[in-house]
Coordinates of C-alpha atoms and ligand atoms in Angstrom, one line a residue:
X143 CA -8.6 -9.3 -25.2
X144 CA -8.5 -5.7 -24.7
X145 CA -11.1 -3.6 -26.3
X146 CA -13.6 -0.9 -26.1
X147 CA -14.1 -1.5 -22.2
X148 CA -10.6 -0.8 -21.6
X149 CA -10.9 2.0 -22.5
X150 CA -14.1 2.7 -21.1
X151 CA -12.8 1.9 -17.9
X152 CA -9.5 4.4 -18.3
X153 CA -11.4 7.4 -19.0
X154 CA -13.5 6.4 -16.1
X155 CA -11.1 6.2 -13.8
X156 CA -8.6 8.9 -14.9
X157 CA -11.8 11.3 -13.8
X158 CA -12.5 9.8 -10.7
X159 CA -8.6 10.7 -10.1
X160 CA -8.0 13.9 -11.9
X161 CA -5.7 12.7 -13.9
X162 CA -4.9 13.1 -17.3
X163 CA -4.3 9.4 -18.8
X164 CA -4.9 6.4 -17.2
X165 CA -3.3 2.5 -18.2
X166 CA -5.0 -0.6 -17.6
X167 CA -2.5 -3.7 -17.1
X168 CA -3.2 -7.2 -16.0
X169 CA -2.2 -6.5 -12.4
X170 CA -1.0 -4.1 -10.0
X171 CA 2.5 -5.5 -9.5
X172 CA 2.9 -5.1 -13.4
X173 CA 1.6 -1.4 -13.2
X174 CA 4.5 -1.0 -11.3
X175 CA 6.5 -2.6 -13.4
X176 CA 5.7 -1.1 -15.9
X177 CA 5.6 2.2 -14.6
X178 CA 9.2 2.2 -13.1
X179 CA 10.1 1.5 -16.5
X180 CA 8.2 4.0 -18.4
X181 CA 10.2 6.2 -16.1
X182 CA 13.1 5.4 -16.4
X183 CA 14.2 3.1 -14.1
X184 CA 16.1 0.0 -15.0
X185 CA 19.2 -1.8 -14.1
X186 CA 21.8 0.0 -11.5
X187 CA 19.1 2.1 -10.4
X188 CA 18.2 2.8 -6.9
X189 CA 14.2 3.2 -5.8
X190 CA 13.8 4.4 -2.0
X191 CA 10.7 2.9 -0.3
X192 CA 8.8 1.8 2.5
X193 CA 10.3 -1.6 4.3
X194 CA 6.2 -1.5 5.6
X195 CA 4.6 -3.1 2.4
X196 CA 2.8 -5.3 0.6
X197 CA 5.7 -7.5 -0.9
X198 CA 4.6 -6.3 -4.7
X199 CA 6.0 -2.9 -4.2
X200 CA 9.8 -4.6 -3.8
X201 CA 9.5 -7.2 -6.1
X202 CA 8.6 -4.9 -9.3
X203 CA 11.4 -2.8 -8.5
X204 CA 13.3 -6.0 -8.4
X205 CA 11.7 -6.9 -11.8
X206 CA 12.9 -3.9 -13.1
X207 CA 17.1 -4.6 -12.2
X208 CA 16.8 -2.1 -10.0
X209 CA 17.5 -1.9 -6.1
X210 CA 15.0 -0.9 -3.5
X211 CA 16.7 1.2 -0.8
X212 CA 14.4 1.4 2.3
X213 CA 14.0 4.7 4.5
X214 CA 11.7 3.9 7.7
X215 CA 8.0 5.1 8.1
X216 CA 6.0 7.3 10.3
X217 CA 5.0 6.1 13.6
X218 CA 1.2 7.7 12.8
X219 CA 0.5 6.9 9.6
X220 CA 2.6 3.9 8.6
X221 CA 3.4 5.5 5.5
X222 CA 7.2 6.2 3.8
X223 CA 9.2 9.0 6.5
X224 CA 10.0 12.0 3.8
X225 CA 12.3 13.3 6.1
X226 CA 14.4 9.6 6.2
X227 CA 13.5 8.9 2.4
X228 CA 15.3 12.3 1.8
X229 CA 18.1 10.6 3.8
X230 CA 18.6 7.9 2.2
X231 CA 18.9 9.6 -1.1
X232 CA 21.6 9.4 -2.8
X233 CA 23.3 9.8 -6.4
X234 CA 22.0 6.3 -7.9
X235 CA 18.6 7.2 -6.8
X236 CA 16.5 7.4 -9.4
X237 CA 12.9 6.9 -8.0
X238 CA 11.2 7.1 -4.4
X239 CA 8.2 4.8 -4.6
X240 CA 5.9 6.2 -1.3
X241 CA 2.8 3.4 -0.6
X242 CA -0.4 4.8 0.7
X243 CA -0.6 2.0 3.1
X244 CA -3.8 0.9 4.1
X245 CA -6.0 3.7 2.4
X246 CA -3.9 6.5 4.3
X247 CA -2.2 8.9 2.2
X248 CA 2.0 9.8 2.5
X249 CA 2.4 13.2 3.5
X250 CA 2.8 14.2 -0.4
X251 CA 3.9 18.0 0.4
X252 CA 7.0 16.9 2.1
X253 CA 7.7 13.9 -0.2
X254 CA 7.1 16.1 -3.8
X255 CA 9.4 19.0 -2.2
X256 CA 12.0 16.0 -1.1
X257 CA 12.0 14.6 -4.3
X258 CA 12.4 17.9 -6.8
X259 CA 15.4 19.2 -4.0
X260 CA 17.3 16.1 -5.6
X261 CA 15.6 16.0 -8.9
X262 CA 14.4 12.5 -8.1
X263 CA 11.0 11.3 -10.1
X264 CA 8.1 10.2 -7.6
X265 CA 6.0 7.1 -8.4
X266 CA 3.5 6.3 -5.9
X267 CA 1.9 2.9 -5.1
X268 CA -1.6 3.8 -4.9
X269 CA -2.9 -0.1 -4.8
X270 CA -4.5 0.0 -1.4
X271 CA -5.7 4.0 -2.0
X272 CA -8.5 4.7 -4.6
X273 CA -10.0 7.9 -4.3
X274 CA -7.7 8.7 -1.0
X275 CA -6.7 12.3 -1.2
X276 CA -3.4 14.5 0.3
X277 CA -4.9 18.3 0.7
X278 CA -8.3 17.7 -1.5
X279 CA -6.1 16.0 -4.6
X280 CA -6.3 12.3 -5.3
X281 CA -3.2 10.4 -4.4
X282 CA -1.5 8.7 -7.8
X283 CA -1.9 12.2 -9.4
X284 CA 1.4 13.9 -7.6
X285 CA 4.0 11.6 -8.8
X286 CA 5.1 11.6 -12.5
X287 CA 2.8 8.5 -12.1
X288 CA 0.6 6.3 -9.6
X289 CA -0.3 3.0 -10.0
X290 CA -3.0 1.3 -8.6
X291 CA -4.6 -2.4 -8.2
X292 CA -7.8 -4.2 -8.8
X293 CA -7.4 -7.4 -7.0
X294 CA -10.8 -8.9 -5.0
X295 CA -9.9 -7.6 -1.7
X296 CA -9.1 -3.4 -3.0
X297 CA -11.3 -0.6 -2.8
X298 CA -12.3 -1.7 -5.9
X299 CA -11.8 -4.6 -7.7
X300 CA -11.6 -6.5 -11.7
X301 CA -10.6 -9.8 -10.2
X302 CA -7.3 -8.8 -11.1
X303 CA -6.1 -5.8 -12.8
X304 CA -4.2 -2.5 -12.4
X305 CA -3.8 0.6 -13.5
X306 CA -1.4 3.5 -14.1
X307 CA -2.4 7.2 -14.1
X308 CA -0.1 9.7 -15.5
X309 CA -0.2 13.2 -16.6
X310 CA 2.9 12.8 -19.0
X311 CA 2.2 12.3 -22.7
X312 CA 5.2 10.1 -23.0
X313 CA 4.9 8.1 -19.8
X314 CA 1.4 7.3 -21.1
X315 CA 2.3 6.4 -25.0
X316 CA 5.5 4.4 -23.1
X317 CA 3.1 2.3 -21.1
X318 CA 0.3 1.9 -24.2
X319 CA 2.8 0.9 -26.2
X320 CA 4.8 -1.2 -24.1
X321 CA 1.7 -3.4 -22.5
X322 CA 0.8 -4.5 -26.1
X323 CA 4.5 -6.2 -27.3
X324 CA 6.1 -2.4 -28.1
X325 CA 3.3 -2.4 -30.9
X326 CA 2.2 1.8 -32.0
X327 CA -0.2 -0.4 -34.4
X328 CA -0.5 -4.4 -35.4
X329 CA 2.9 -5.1 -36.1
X330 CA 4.5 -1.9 -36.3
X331 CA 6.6 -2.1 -33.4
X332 CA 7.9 1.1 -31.4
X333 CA 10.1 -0.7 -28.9
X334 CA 10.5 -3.7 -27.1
X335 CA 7.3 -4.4 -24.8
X336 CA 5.2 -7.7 -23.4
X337 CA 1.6 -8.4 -23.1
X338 CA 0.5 -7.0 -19.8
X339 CA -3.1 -5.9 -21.4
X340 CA -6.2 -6.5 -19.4
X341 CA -8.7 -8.0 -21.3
X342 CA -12.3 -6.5 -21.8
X343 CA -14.2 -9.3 -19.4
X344 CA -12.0 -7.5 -16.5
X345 CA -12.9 -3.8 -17.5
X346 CA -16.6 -4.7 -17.7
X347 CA -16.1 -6.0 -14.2
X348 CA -14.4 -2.6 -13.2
X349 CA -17.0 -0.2 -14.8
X350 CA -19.7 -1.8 -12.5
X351 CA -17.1 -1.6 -9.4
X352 CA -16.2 2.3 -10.7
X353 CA -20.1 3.3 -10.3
X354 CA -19.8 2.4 -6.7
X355 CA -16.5 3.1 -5.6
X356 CA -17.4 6.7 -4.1
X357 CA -20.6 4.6 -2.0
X358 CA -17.4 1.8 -1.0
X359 CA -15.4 4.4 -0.1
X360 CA -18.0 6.2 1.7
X361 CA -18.8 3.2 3.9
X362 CA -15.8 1.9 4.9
X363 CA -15.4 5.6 6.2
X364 CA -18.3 5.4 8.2
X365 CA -17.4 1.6 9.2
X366 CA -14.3 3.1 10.4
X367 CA -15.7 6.4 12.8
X368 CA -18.1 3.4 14.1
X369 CA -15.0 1.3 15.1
X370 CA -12.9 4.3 16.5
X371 CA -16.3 5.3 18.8
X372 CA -16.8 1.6 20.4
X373 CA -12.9 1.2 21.0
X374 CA -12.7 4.7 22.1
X375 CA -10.5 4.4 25.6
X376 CA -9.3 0.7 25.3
X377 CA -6.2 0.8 27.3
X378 CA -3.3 -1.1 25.0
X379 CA -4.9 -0.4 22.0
X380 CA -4.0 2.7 19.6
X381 CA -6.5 3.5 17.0
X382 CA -5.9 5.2 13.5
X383 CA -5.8 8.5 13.6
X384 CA -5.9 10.6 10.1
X385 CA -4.0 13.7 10.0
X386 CA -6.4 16.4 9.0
X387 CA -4.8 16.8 5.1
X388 CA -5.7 13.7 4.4
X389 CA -8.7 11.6 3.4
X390 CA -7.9 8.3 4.1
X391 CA -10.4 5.7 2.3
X392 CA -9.9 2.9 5.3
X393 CA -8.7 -0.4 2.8
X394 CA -7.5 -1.8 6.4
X395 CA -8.7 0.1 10.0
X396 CA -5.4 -1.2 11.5
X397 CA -4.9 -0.6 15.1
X398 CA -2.0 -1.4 16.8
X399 CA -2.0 -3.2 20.5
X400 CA 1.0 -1.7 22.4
X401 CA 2.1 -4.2 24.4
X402 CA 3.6 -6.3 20.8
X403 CA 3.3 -9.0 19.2
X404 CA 2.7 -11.6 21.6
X405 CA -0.6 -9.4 22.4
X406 CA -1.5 -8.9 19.3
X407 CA -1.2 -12.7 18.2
X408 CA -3.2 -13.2 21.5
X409 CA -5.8 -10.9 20.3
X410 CA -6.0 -12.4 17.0
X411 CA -6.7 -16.1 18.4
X412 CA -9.1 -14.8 20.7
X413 CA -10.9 -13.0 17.6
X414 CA -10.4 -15.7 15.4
X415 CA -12.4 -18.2 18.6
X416 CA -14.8 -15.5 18.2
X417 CA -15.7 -16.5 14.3
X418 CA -13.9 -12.2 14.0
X419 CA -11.7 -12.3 10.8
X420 CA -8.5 -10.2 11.4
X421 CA -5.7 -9.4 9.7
X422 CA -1.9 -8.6 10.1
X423 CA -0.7 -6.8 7.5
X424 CA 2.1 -6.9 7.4
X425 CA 4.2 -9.5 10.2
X426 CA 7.5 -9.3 8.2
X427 CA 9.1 -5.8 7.4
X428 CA 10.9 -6.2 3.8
X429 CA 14.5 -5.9 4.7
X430 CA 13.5 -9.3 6.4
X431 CA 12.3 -11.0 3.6
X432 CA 14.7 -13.6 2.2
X433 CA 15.1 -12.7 -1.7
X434 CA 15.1 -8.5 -0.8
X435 CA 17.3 -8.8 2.3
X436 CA 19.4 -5.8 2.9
X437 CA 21.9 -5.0 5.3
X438 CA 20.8 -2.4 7.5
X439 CA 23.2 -1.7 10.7
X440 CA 20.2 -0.2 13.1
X441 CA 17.6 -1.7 11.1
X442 CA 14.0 0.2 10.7
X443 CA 12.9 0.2 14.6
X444 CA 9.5 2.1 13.5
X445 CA 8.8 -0.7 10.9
X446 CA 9.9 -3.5 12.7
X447 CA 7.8 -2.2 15.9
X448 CA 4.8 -1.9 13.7
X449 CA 5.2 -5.5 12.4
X450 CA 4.9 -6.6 16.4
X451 CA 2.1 -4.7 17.1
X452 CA -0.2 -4.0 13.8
X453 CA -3.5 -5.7 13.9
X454 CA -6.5 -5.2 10.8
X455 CA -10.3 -5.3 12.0
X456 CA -13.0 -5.8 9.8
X457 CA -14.2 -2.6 7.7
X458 CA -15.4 -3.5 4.4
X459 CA -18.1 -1.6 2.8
X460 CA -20.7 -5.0 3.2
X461 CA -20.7 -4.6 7.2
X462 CA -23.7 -3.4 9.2
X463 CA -23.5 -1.6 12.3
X464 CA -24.5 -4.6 14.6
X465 CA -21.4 -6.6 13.2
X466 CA -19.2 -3.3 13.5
X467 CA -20.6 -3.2 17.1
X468 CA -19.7 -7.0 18.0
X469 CA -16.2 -6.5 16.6
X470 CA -15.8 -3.6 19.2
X471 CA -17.2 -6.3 22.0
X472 CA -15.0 -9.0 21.2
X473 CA -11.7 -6.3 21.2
X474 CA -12.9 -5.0 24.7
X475 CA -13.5 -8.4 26.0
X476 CA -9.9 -9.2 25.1
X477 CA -8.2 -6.3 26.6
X478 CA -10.6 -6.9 29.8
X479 CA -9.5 -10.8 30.5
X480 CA -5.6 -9.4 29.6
X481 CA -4.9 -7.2 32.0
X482 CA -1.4 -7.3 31.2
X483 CA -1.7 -6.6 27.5
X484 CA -3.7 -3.4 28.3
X485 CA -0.6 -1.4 29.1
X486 CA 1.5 1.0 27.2
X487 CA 3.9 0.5 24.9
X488 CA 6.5 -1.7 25.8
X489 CA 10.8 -1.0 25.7
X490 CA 12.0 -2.6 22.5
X491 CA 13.2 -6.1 23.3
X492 CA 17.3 -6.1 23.3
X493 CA 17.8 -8.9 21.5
X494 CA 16.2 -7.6 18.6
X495 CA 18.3 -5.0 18.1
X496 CA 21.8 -7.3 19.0
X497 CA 20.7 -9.6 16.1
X498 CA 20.2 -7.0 14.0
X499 CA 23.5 -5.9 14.2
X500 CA 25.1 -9.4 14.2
X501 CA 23.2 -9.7 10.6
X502 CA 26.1 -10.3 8.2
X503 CA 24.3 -11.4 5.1
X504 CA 24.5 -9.4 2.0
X505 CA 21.7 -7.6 1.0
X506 CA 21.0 -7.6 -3.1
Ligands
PLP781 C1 -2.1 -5.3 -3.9 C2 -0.9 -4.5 -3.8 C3 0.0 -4.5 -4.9 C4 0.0 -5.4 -6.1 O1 -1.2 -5.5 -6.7 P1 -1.7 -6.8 -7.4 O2 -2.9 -6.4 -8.2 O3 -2.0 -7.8 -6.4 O4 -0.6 -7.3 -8.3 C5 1.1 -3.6 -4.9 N1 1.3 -2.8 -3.8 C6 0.5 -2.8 -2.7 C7 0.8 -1.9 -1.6 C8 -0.6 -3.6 -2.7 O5 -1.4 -3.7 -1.6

């Protein structure tokens, strides 16, 4: 059940964020959820966001009977375009949803000044950035909220949980309310809600994670300048690069090799022979997915190149510098017995784009 620790928990991490109130929820997915609806999203409503996601940020908006409408990402940072978000924008658009993908914050400037031209509210999925910051501010604080999650593999983690941070009074009593079945006290009921609460067991797991989240953070930083020194000058490969607003707290060092996705699945096999554990996050661009499917007539060529070419090496804050060092090895060797993947970037392939356009299914 949810108790004192909760609580504890909230106030700890609404000052590690500068933010006024913070939520706990069972998950990340339902902070989403639940913060679309504590602003006002619901059914007939349409969220712009990022095709280059974790699958969570779709489905809530789905959860919520709204639509997501998805403007393509930034080449650099693989984060939400504000410039093609803005473009997508229409009357029915009640929310953009930016995703700090990877620990990399959006370029919040452009997006905030995007979103108050139209007088669209901003809610940012900050699952994958704790403690990431946009011109010294924490991301999840810009929007009228920011969610964020706990599973085992985040920045920090509760085994599963979420959270919501907010500076608005009545997005916070909305979301209090509402994760405890509408209730303002034991059964006096304020409005129609469900039990998303994270029990107390979780938040005492959270308060030891929050202690060390600035040390994590801090780490996988260093893990990261490590990784971009030994790769330094691979030919094929290009490395993250952080824009210099932004603090990016490195949940994946994703690199992409240029010569796509055959490449990069060769490079993963090869890692993989080498006992390296890699990732690719994420192969399938959302407009792709079966159940979100929308029709798109040119498609989103920056997401759908990333998919082909996007590859996650081990940074987590337990590495040492040795293991950090053989990682670097086994990527060299790779590109060294490959010669043909250590090229540029390739032309896109034509028949990508023909059966994008040939795509006559409906989207939702
Ligand atoms: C992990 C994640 C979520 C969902 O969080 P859960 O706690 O797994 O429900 C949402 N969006 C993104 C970008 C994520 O990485």
């Amino acid at each position: 059940m949810q108790g004192a620790k909760v609580q504890e928990l909230e106030g700890g991490f609404a000052s590690f964020i500068g933010s006024k109130h913070c939520i706990a929820v069972a998950n990340g997915t339902l902070a989403l959820d639940l913060a679309l609806r504590a602003c006002g999203v619901g059914a007939g409503d349409l969220v712009v966001t990022t095709p280059f996601t974790f699958v969570a940020t779709a489905n809530a908006i789905l959860h919520v009977g709204a639509t997501p409408v998805f403007a393509d990402i930034d080449p650099d940072t693989f984060c939400l375009d504000p410039k093609k978000a803005l473009k997508v924008a229409g009357k029915r658009t009640k929310a953009i949803l930016p995703v700090h993908l990877f620990g990399m914050p959006c370029d919040m400037t452009a997006l905030m000044e995007a979103a108050a031209a139209d007088k669209i509210t901003v809610v940012e999925d900050a699952a994958q950035a704790h403690g990431a910051k946009w011109g010294g501010k924490a991301v999840g604080t810009f929007g009228k909220a920011g969610v964020f999650s706990f599973y085992p593999t985040k920045n920090m983690t509760t085994g599963e949980g979420g959270m919501i941070a907010t500076d608005d009074d009545e997005v916070a009593e909305f979301c209090r309310q509402f994760r405890n079945q509408g209730q303002v006290s034991k059964y006096e009921y304020a409005r129609f809600g469900m039990n998303y609460r994270m029990t107390d067991i979780h938040a005492a797991i959270g308060l030891a994670q929050l202690r060390r989240l600035a040390q994590f953070n801090e780490a996988r930083r260093r893990n990261a300048l490590l990784l971009t020194e030994a790769l330094q000058g691979v030919k094929g490969l290009q490395l993250p690069e952080v824009p210099p607003n932004a603090e990016h707290v490195f949940h994946q060092y994703t690199v992409r090799v240029l010569a796509g996705r055959e490449a990069r699945d060769a490079l993963q096999e090869h890692l993989k022979r080498e006992d390296v554990a890699s990732g690719v996050y994420y192969p399938m661009p959302l407009h792709k997915v079966p159940h979100i499917r929308v029709r798109a007539k040119r498609g989103y060529p920056v997401a759908e190149r990333a998919a082909d070419e996007v590859l996650s090496l081990p940074c987590h804050p337990g590495l040492t510098g040795r293991e950090l060092a053989h990682v670097a090895v086994k990527v060299r060797e790779f590109f060294t017995a490959h010669p043909e993947a250590a090229v540029g970037r390739q032309p896109p392939r034509p028949e990508a784009a023909e059966a994008e356009d040939d795509d006559g299914d409906q989207g939702s």
